[in-house]
Amino acid sequence: MRPATELIHAGERTDAGKTTSLTMPIYETSTFIFESVADLIKYQEGKLNGYLYSRYENPTVVAVEQKLAAVDGAEASLLFSSGMAAIATAMMSLLKSGDEVVCSAAIYGGTFHILEDLLAKFGVAHRFVSLDDLANLARVIGPKTKMVWFESPINPTLRCVDVRGVAAACKKAGVLSVIDNTFAGPLNQPVLSMGIDLSMQSATKYLNGHSDVTGGALSGTRALINPISKTRRLLGGIMDPLPAFALGRGMKTMPLRVAQHNANALKVAQFLEGHRAIERVYYPGLASHPDHAIATQQMTGFGGVVTIDVKGGKDGAFRAFDKLKVIKRAASLGGVESICSLPILTSQYGLTDEELEKAGVSKGMIRISIGLEDPQDLIEDLDQALNK
Ligand SMILES: *Cc1c(COP(=O)(O)O)cnc(C)c1O
């Protein structure tokens, strides 16, 4: 069935026969009863479809994992207590001492610190390459490279890389391709169908969509997901049943939400592009974006994040930022509420001028996560803030 149908029905009633509940209940339990020693033996031998302990698996979580697998077009999916738990568990599971990870120069700060502060201690090396190098990946992959980890679009410039190209180069070199697909999501950018091995998302963002759950997600083949599932048992980063239920509820309306985020963001981006207080607008859906062509080839929608460069640099951006009324000043993205952040005070905090320039980040940037309010109200809010 198609994604909109799968998101509503996948995983629901998977306990049918036990209850007649239309929706999957919240199994708020840490453990599960076995009726006999015979059942316990059958479970351990994989002959009984049951549950042992909620750090391993929980029926509410499994139900939402089935929705995720359906929308990602994956054989198997896993949910985690945060995006960071998903990233750490995937890397700890798939990498060993002596391996090297190649990543795009601009990646999520948390991912950067896992590589830089944590995995480096265990003998896993990493190398950052520029987006242009990533497009010529075959040149960049070395004998120790085990994994290529990248993002597209990238925060906050929304620069894009050729996802199919990276996947194909990795396949040819026998290297795992992993994308952090948080910004686009599977409806706008179905990365597994483009040949990517493992898709990671912060479920905190568009998957849940209501700014009230922290979660992470991984999707891929069963062969890749099974060992990660074992590592998840050890590290203990599985999502709890209560947030899983909220996430599953959010995911049912994802096609509607994502379509509206796309439409609202495009409208706002088009308005801002003509504004006299704006230096530049970064949105992959605009013809002026440097990666508009590749974005058009690989995305069916351009997402809900718009970044602007305000005239007057830091002072201009700070002034406009403080004047916004409908759009709230908060980190994160992907919720029904429009929120905005200043890259130099969040994702790029503490970088030198040189490092900022390398990341393509200016001091006058404001990143806006366009929500589901009436876009005209967002436009008027931005207009009044920028005019001041
Ligand atoms: C938010 C985010 C993460 C981390 O996810 P958490 O749910 O905050 O742990 C990773 N990658 C990207 C691109 C993100 O935006």
PDB file of C-alpha atoms in Angstrom, residues 101-228:
ATOM      1  CA  VAL A 101      34.426   7.177   8.609  1.00  0.00           C
ATOM      2  CA  VAL A 102      34.316   9.709   5.792  1.00  0.00           C
ATOM      3  CA  CYS A 103      31.805  12.530   6.299  1.00  0.00           C
ATOM      4  CA  SER A 104      30.714  15.704   4.652  1.00  0.00           C
ATOM      5  CA  ALA A 105      32.379  18.723   6.262  1.00  0.00           C
ATOM      6  CA  ALA A 106      29.097  20.088   7.582  1.00  0.00           C
ATOM      7  CA  ILE A 107      27.337  17.520   9.750  1.00  0.00           C
ATOM      8  CA  TYR A 108      25.125  17.756  12.806  1.00  0.00           C
ATOM      9  CA  GLY A 109      27.136  18.933  15.834  1.00  0.00           C
ATOM     10  CA  GLY A 110      26.240  15.893  17.910  1.00  0.00           C
ATOM     11  CA  THR A 111      27.429  13.533  15.165  1.00  0.00           C
ATOM     12  CA  PHE A 112      30.661  15.536  14.947  1.00  0.00           C
ATOM     13  CA  HIS A 113      31.264  15.147  18.682  1.00  0.00           C
ATOM     14  CA  ILE A 114      30.512  11.404  18.667  1.00  0.00           C
ATOM     15  CA  LEU A 115      33.243  10.997  16.076  1.00  0.00           C
ATOM     16  CA  GLU A 116      35.625  13.560  17.513  1.00  0.00           C
ATOM     17  CA  ASP A 117      35.246  13.003  21.282  1.00  0.00           C
ATOM     18  CA  LEU A 118      33.944   9.454  21.610  1.00  0.00           C
ATOM     19  CA  LEU A 119      34.778   7.108  18.724  1.00  0.00           C
ATOM     20  CA  ALA A 120      38.285   8.533  18.348  1.00  0.00           C
ATOM     21  CA  LYS A 121      39.014   7.142  21.848  1.00  0.00           C
ATOM     22  CA  PHE A 122      38.140   3.659  20.573  1.00  0.00           C
ATOM     23  CA  GLY A 123      40.401   3.848  17.543  1.00  0.00           C
ATOM     24  CA  VAL A 124      37.796   4.789  14.947  1.00  0.00           C
ATOM     25  CA  ALA A 125      39.194   7.518  12.695  1.00  0.00           C
ATOM     26  CA  HIS A 126      37.204  10.048  10.704  1.00  0.00           C
ATOM     27  CA  ARG A 127      37.867  12.427   7.884  1.00  0.00           C
ATOM     28  CA  PHE A 128      35.816  15.402   6.757  1.00  0.00           C
ATOM     29  CA  VAL A 129      35.606  16.124   3.062  1.00  0.00           C
ATOM     30  CA  SER A 130      33.947  19.029   1.312  1.00  0.00           C
ATOM     31  CA  LEU A 131      30.627  18.675  -0.451  1.00  0.00           C
ATOM     32  CA  ASP A 132      32.394  18.926  -3.785  1.00  0.00           C
ATOM     33  CA  ASP A 133      34.689  16.061  -2.795  1.00  0.00           C
ATOM     34  CA  LEU A 134      31.660  14.050  -1.742  1.00  0.00           C
ATOM     35  CA  ALA A 135      30.394  14.389  -5.290  1.00  0.00           C
ATOM     36  CA  ASN A 136      33.660  12.719  -6.409  1.00  0.00           C
ATOM     37  CA  LEU A 137      33.592  10.187  -3.646  1.00  0.00           C
ATOM     38  CA  ALA A 138      35.570   7.448  -5.420  1.00  0.00           C
ATOM     39  CA  ARG A 139      38.662   9.671  -5.042  1.00  0.00           C
ATOM     40  CA  VAL A 140      38.082  10.165  -1.334  1.00  0.00           C
ATOM     41  CA  ILE A 141      37.406   6.609  -0.100  1.00  0.00           C
ATOM     42  CA  GLY A 142      40.563   5.046   1.351  1.00  0.00           C
ATOM     43  CA  PRO A 143      41.556   1.467   2.243  1.00  0.00           C
ATOM     44  CA  LYS A 144      40.338   1.880   5.839  1.00  0.00           C
ATOM     45  CA  THR A 145      37.084   3.608   4.969  1.00  0.00           C
ATOM     46  CA  LYS A 146      34.192   1.540   6.275  1.00  0.00           C
ATOM     47  CA  MET A 147      31.379   4.068   6.195  1.00  0.00           C
ATOM     48  CA  VAL A 148      30.371   7.305   4.497  1.00  0.00           C
ATOM     49  CA  TRP A 149      28.125   9.414   6.750  1.00  0.00           C
ATOM     50  CA  PHE A 150      26.492  12.455   5.221  1.00  0.00           C
ATOM     51  CA  GLU A 151      23.501  14.782   5.258  1.00  0.00           C
ATOM     52  CA  SER A 152      21.472  16.374   2.498  1.00  0.00           C
ATOM     53  CA  PRO A 153      20.188  19.035   2.792  1.00  0.00           C
ATOM     54  CA  ILE A 154      22.821  20.280   5.213  1.00  0.00           C
ATOM     55  CA  ASN A 155      22.142  22.652   8.101  1.00  0.00           C
ATOM     56  CA  PRO A 156      21.874  25.689   7.863  1.00  0.00           C
ATOM     57  CA  THR A 157      22.750  26.431   4.208  1.00  0.00           C
ATOM     58  CA  LEU A 158      20.578  23.561   2.908  1.00  0.00           C
ATOM     59  CA  ARG A 159      23.305  22.630   0.436  1.00  0.00           C
ATOM     60  CA  CYS A 160      22.533  19.237  -1.151  1.00  0.00           C
ATOM     61  CA  VAL A 161      24.650  16.351  -2.393  1.00  0.00           C
ATOM     62  CA  ASP A 162      23.802  13.827  -5.059  1.00  0.00           C
ATOM     63  CA  VAL A 163      22.348  11.049  -2.867  1.00  0.00           C
ATOM     64  CA  ARG A 164      22.199   8.469  -5.677  1.00  0.00           C
ATOM     65  CA  GLY A 165      25.780   9.343  -6.656  1.00  0.00           C
ATOM     66  CA  VAL A 166      27.099   8.837  -3.114  1.00  0.00           C
ATOM     67  CA  ALA A 167      25.168   5.565  -2.764  1.00  0.00           C
ATOM     68  CA  ALA A 168      26.530   4.229  -6.066  1.00  0.00           C
ATOM     69  CA  ALA A 169      30.140   5.207  -5.275  1.00  0.00           C
ATOM     70  CA  CYS A 170      29.873   3.511  -1.857  1.00  0.00           C
ATOM     71  CA  LYS A 171      28.403   0.360  -3.353  1.00  0.00           C
ATOM     72  CA  LYS A 172      31.210   0.193  -5.900  1.00  0.00           C
ATOM     73  CA  ALA A 173      33.844   0.618  -3.186  1.00  0.00           C
ATOM     74  CA  GLY A 174      32.179  -1.832  -0.784  1.00  0.00           C
ATOM     75  CA  VAL A 175      31.626   0.899   1.817  1.00  0.00           C
ATOM     76  CA  LEU A 176      28.457   1.480   3.864  1.00  0.00           C
ATOM     77  CA  SER A 177      26.475   4.578   2.904  1.00  0.00           C
ATOM     78  CA  VAL A 178      24.563   6.230   5.745  1.00  0.00           C
ATOM     79  CA  ILE A 179      22.505   9.393   5.438  1.00  0.00           C
ATOM     80  CA  ASP A 180      21.074  11.529   8.217  1.00  0.00           C
ATOM     81  CA  ASN A 181      17.760  12.199   6.463  1.00  0.00           C
ATOM     82  CA  THR A 182      16.296  14.341   9.259  1.00  0.00           C
ATOM     83  CA  PHE A 183      15.831  17.548   7.250  1.00  0.00           C
ATOM     84  CA  ALA A 184      14.092  16.030   4.214  1.00  0.00           C
ATOM     85  CA  GLY A 185      12.482  12.885   5.641  1.00  0.00           C
ATOM     86  CA  PRO A 186      11.383   9.838   3.641  1.00  0.00           C
ATOM     87  CA  LEU A 187       8.349  11.432   1.977  1.00  0.00           C
ATOM     88  CA  ASN A 188      10.379  14.239   0.409  1.00  0.00           C
ATOM     89  CA  GLN A 189      13.491  12.143  -0.133  1.00  0.00           C
ATOM     90  CA  PRO A 190      13.095   8.310  -0.096  1.00  0.00           C
ATOM     91  CA  VAL A 191      16.784   7.612   0.375  1.00  0.00           C
ATOM     92  CA  LEU A 192      16.667   3.814   0.645  1.00  0.00           C
ATOM     93  CA  SER A 193      15.093   3.586  -2.807  1.00  0.00           C
ATOM     94  CA  MET A 194      18.071   5.637  -4.051  1.00  0.00           C
ATOM     95  CA  GLY A 195      20.509   2.936  -2.943  1.00  0.00           C
ATOM     96  CA  ILE A 196      21.489   4.212   0.512  1.00  0.00           C
ATOM     97  CA  ASP A 197      22.285   1.378   2.960  1.00  0.00           C
ATOM     98  CA  LEU A 198      21.140   2.940   6.221  1.00  0.00           C
ATOM     99  CA  SER A 199      18.798   5.867   6.831  1.00  0.00           C
ATOM    100  CA  MET A 200      18.971   7.744  10.125  1.00  0.00           C
ATOM    101  CA  GLN A 201      16.512  10.370  11.322  1.00  0.00           C
ATOM    102  CA  SER A 202      15.935  12.397  14.432  1.00  0.00           C
ATOM    103  CA  ALA A 203      12.305  11.404  15.092  1.00  0.00           C
ATOM    104  CA  THR A 204      12.151  14.536  17.254  1.00  0.00           C
ATOM    105  CA  LYS A 205      11.709  16.549  14.054  1.00  0.00           C
ATOM    106  CA  TYR A 206       9.329  15.817  11.121  1.00  0.00           C
ATOM    107  CA  LEU A 207       8.509  12.174  11.977  1.00  0.00           C
ATOM    108  CA  ASN A 208       6.809  13.211  15.196  1.00  0.00           C
ATOM    109  CA  GLY A 209       6.128  16.746  14.061  1.00  0.00           C
ATOM    110  CA  HIS A 210       4.609  18.143  17.255  1.00  0.00           C
ATOM    111  CA  SER A 211       7.697  19.179  19.265  1.00  0.00           C
ATOM    112  CA  ASP A 212       6.665  16.931  22.155  1.00  0.00           C
ATOM    113  CA  VAL A 213       8.798  13.799  21.696  1.00  0.00           C
ATOM    114  CA  THR A 214      12.539  13.161  21.586  1.00  0.00           C
ATOM    115  CA  GLY A 215      13.397  10.154  19.459  1.00  0.00           C
ATOM    116  CA  GLY A 216      15.643   8.611  16.834  1.00  0.00           C
ATOM    117  CA  ALA A 217      15.173   6.217  13.942  1.00  0.00           C
ATOM    118  CA  LEU A 218      17.208   3.844  11.786  1.00  0.00           C
ATOM    119  CA  SER A 219      16.029   1.931   8.715  1.00  0.00           C
ATOM    120  CA  GLY A 220      17.757  -0.531   6.403  1.00  0.00           C
ATOM    121  CA  THR A 221      18.012  -4.164   5.422  1.00  0.00           C
ATOM    122  CA  ARG A 222      17.367  -6.831   8.033  1.00  0.00           C
ATOM    123  CA  ALA A 223      21.012  -7.909   7.734  1.00  0.00           C
ATOM    124  CA  LEU A 224      22.151  -4.407   8.722  1.00  0.00           C
ATOM    125  CA  ILE A 225      19.456  -3.710  11.327  1.00  0.00           C
ATOM    126  CA  ASN A 226      19.733  -7.014  13.253  1.00  0.00           C
ATOM    127  CA  PRO A 227      23.239  -6.415  14.671  1.00  0.00           C
ATOM    128  CA  ILE A 228      22.292  -2.804  15.500  1.00  0.00           C
TER     129      ILE A 228
END
